[in-house]
PDB file of C-alpha atoms in Angstrom:
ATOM      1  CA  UNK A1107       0.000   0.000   0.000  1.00 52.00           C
ATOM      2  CA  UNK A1108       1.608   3.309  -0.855  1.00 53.00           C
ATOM      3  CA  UNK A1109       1.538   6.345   1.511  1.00 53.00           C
ATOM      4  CA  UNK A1110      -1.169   8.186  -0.003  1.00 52.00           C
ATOM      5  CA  UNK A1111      -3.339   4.964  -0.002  1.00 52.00           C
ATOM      6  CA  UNK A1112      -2.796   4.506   3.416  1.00 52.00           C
ATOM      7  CA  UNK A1113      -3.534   8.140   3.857  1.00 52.00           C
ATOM      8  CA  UNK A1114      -6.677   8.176   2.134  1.00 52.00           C
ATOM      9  CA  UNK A1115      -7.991   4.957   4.490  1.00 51.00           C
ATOM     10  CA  UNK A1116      -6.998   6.992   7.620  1.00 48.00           C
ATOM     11  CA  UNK A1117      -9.033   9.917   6.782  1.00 50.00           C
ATOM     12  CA  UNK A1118     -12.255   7.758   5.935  1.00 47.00           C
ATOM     13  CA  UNK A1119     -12.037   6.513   9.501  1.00 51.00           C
ATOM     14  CA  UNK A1120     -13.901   8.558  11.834  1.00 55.00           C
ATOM     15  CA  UNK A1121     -12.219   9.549  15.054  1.00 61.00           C
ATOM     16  CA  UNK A1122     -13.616   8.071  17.802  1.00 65.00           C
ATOM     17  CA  UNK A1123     -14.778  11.104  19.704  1.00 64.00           C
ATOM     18  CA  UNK A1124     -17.100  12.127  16.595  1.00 56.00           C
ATOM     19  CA  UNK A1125     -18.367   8.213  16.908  1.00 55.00           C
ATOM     20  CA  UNK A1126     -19.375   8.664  20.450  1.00 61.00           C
ATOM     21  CA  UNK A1127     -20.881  11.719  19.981  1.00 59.00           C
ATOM     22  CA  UNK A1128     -23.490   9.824  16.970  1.00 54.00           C
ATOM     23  CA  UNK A1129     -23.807   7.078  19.288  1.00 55.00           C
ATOM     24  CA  UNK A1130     -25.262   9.828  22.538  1.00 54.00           C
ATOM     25  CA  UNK A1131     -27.608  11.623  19.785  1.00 55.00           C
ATOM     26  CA  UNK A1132     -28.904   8.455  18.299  1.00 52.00           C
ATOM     27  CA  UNK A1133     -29.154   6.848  21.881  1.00 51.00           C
ATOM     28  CA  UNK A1134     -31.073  10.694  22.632  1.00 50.00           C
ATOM     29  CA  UNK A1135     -33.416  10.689  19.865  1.00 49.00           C
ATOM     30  CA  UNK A1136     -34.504   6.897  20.258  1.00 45.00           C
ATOM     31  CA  UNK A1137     -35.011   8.053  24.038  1.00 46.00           C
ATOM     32  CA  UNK A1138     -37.119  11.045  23.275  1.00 47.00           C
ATOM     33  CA  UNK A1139     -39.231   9.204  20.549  1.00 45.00           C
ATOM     34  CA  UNK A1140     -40.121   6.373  23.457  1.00 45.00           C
ATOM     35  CA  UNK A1141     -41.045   8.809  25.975  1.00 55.00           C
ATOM     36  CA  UNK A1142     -45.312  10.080  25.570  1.00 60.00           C
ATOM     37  CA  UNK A1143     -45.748  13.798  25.172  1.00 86.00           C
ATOM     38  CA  UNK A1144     -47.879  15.537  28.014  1.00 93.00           C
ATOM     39  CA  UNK A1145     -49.255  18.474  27.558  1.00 96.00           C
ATOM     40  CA  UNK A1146     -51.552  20.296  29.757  1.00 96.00           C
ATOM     41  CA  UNK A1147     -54.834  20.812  30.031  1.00 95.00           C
ATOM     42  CA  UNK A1148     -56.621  23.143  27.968  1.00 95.00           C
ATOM     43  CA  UNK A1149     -59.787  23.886  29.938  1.00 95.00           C
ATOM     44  CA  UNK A1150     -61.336  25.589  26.165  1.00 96.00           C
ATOM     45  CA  UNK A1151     -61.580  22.304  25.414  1.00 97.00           C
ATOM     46  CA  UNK A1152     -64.377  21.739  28.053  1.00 98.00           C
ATOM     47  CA  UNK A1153     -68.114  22.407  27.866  1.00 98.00           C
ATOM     48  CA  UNK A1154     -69.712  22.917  31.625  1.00 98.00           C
ATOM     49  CA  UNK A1155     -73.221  22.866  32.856  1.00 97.00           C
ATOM     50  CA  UNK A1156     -73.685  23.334  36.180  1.00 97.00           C
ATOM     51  CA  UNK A1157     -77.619  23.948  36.807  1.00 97.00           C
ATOM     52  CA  UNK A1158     -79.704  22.684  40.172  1.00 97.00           C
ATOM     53  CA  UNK A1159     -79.677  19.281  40.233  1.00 98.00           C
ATOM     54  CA  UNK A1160     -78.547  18.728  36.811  1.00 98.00           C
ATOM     55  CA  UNK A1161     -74.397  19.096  35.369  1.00 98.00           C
ATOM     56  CA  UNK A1162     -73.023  18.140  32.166  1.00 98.00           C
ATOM     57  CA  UNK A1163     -69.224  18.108  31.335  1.00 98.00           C
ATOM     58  CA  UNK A1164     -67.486  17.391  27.409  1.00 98.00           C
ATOM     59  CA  UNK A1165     -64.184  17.159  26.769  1.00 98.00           C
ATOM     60  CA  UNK A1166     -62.970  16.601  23.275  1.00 96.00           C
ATOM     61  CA  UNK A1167     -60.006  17.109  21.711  1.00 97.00           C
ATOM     62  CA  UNK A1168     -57.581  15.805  24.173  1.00 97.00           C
ATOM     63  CA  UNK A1169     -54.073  14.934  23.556  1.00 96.00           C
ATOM     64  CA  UNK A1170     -51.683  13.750  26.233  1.00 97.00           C
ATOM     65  CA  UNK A1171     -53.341  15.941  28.320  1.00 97.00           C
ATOM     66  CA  UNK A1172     -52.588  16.111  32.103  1.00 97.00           C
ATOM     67  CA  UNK A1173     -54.132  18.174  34.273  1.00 97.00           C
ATOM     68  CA  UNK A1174     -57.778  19.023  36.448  1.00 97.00           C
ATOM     69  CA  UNK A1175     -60.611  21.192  37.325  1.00 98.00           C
ATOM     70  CA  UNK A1176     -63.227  21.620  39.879  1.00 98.00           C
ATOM     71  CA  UNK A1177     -66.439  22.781  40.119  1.00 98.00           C
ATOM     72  CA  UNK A1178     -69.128  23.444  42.687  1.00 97.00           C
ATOM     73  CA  UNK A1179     -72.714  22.293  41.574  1.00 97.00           C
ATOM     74  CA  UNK A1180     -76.244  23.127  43.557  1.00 98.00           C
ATOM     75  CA  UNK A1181     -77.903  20.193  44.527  1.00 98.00           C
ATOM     76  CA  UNK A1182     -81.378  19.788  45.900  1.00 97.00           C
ATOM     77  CA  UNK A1183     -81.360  16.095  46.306  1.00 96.00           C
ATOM     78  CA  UNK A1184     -79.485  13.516  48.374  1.00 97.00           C
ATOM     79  CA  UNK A1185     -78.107  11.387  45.966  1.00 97.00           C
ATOM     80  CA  UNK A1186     -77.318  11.707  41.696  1.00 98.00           C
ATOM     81  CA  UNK A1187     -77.784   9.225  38.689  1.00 98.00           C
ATOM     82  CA  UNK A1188     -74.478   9.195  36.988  1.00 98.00           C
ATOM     83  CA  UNK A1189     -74.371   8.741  33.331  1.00 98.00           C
ATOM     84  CA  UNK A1190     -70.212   8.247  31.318  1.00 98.00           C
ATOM     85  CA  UNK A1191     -69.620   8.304  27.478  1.00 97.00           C
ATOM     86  CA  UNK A1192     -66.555   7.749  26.731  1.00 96.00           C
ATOM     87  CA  UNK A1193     -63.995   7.556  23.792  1.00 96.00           C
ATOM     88  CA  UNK A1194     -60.902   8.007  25.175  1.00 97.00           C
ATOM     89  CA  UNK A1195     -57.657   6.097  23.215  1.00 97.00           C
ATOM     90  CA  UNK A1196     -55.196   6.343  26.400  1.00 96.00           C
ATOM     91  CA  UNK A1197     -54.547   7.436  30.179  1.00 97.00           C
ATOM     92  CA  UNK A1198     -56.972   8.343  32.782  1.00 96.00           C
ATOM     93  CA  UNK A1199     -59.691  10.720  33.575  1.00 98.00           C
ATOM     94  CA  UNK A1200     -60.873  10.318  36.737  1.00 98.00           C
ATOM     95  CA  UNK A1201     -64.112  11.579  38.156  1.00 98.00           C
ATOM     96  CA  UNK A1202     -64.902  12.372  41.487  1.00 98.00           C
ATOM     97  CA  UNK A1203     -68.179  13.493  43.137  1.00 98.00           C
ATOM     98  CA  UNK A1204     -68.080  14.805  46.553  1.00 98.00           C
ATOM     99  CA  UNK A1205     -72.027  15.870  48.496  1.00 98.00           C
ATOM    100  CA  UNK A1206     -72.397  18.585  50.083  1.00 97.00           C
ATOM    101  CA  UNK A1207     -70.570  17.736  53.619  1.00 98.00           C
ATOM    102  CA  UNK A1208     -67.636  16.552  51.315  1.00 97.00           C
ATOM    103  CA  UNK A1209     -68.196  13.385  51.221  1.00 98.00           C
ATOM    104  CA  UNK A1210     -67.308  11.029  47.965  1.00 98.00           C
ATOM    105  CA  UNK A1211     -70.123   9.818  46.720  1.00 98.00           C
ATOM    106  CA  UNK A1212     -68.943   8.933  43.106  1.00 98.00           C
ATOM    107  CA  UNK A1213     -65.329   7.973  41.642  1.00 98.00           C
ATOM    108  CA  UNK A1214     -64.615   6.132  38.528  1.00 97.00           C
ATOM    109  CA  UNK A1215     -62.364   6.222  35.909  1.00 97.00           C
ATOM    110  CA  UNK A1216     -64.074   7.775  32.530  1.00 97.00           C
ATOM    111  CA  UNK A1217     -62.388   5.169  30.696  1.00 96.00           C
ATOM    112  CA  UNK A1218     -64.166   2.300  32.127  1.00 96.00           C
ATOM    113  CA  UNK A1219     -67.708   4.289  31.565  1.00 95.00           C
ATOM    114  CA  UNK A1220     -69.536   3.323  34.773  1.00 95.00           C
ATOM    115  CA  UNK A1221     -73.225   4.859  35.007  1.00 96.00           C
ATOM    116  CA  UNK A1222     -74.251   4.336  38.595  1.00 96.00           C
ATOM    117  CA  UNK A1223     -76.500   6.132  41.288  1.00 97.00           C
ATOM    118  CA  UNK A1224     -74.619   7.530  44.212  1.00 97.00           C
ATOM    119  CA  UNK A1225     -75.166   6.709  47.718  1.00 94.00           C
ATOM    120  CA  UNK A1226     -77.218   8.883  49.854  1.00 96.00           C
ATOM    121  CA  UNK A1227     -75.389  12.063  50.909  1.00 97.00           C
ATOM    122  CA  UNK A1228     -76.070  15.364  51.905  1.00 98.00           C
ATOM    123  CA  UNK A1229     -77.600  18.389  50.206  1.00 97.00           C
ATOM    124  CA  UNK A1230     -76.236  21.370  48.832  1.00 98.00           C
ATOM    125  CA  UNK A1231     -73.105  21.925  46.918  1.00 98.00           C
ATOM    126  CA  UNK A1232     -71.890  19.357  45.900  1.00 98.00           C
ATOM    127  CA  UNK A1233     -68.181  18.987  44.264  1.00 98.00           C
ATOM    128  CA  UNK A1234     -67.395  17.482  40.703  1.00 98.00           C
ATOM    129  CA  UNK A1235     -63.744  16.896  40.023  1.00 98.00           C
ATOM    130  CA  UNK A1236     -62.228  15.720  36.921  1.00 98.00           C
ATOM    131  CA  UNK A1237     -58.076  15.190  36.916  1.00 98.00           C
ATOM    132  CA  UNK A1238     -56.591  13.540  33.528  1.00 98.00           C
ATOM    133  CA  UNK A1239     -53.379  11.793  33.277  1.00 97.00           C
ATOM    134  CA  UNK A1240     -52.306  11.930  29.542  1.00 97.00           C
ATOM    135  CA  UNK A1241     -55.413  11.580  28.317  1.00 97.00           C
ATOM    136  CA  UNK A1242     -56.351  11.225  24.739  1.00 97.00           C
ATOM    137  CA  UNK A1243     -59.600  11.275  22.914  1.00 97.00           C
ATOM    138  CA  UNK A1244     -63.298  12.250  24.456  1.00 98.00           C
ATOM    139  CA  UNK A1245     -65.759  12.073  27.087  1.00 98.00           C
ATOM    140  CA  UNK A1246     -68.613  13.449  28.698  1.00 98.00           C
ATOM    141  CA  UNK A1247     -70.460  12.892  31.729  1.00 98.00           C
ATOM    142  CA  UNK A1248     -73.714  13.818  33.099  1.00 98.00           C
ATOM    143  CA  UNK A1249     -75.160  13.760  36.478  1.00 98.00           C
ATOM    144  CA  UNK A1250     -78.578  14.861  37.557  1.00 98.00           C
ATOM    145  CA  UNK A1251     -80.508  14.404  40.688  1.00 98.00           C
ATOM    146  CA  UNK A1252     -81.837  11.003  41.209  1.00 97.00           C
ATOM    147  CA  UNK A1253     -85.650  10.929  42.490  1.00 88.00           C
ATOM    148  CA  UNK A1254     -85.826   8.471  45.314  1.00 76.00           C
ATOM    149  CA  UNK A1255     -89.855   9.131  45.372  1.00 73.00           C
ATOM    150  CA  UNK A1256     -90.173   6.937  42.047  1.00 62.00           C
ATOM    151  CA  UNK A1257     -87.842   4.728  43.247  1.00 53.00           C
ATOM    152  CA  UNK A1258     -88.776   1.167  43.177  1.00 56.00           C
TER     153      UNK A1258
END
């Protein structure tokens, strides 16, 4: 092999601080592309009702989406029919209904869409949270006051 051969093969090598510098960035991007987005909630996504004995909440549009809200909803009755849609593709959105003495009379994840009547509680306002974990997709949820006097 003549010296500008040998030259030539040298150069085409690269050094090996510019290999482990490809190797971090490649390691970097494959790390970055595994790890899930989360962005936060954007509560103009959400559609609230929140009339005497009857509140409605829609979310749509959710992507990754971590984050909650609260709100405080007049109730005349002592306990609430609960009724979940749900389209939701990944994470959690957990409901929570307290009565008015705080108590929790509902809690369910959206994505397993449990309708259900609440236990008796107290009167007044009572407190619907909603807190998402990297949630994507849809739901709603409704929850109106459930008349024990038709009752079977």
């Amino acid at each position: 092999m003549d010296r500008a051969t040998e030259g030539d093969h040298i150069r085409a090598m690269p050094n090996q601080k510019s290999l482990r510098r490809t190797t971090l960035l490649l390691a970097a991007a494959c790390a970055l592309a595994a790890c899930e987005t989360e962005n936060a909630l954007d509560t103009n996504l959400i559609t609230t009702i929140a009339l005497s004995d009857q509140f409605t909440f829609s979310v749509n549009g959710l992507d990754h989406m971590t984050g909650g809200v609260q709100y405080f909803w007049p109730m005349t009755g002592t306990q609430a029919d609960i009724d979940v849609t749900q389209a939701l593709t990944s994470g959690n959105a957990i409901i929570q209904i307290r009565d008015g003495a705080g108590v929790v009379r509902y809690q369910e994840d959206a994505r397993d869409e449990v309708d259900s009547i609440t236990t008796p509680g107290a009167q007044g306002f009572w407190q619907v949270a909603v807190v998402l974990t990297k949630a994507t997709g849809e739901f709603s949820f409704t929850a109106v006051r459930y008349d024990t006097t038709s009752a079977p």
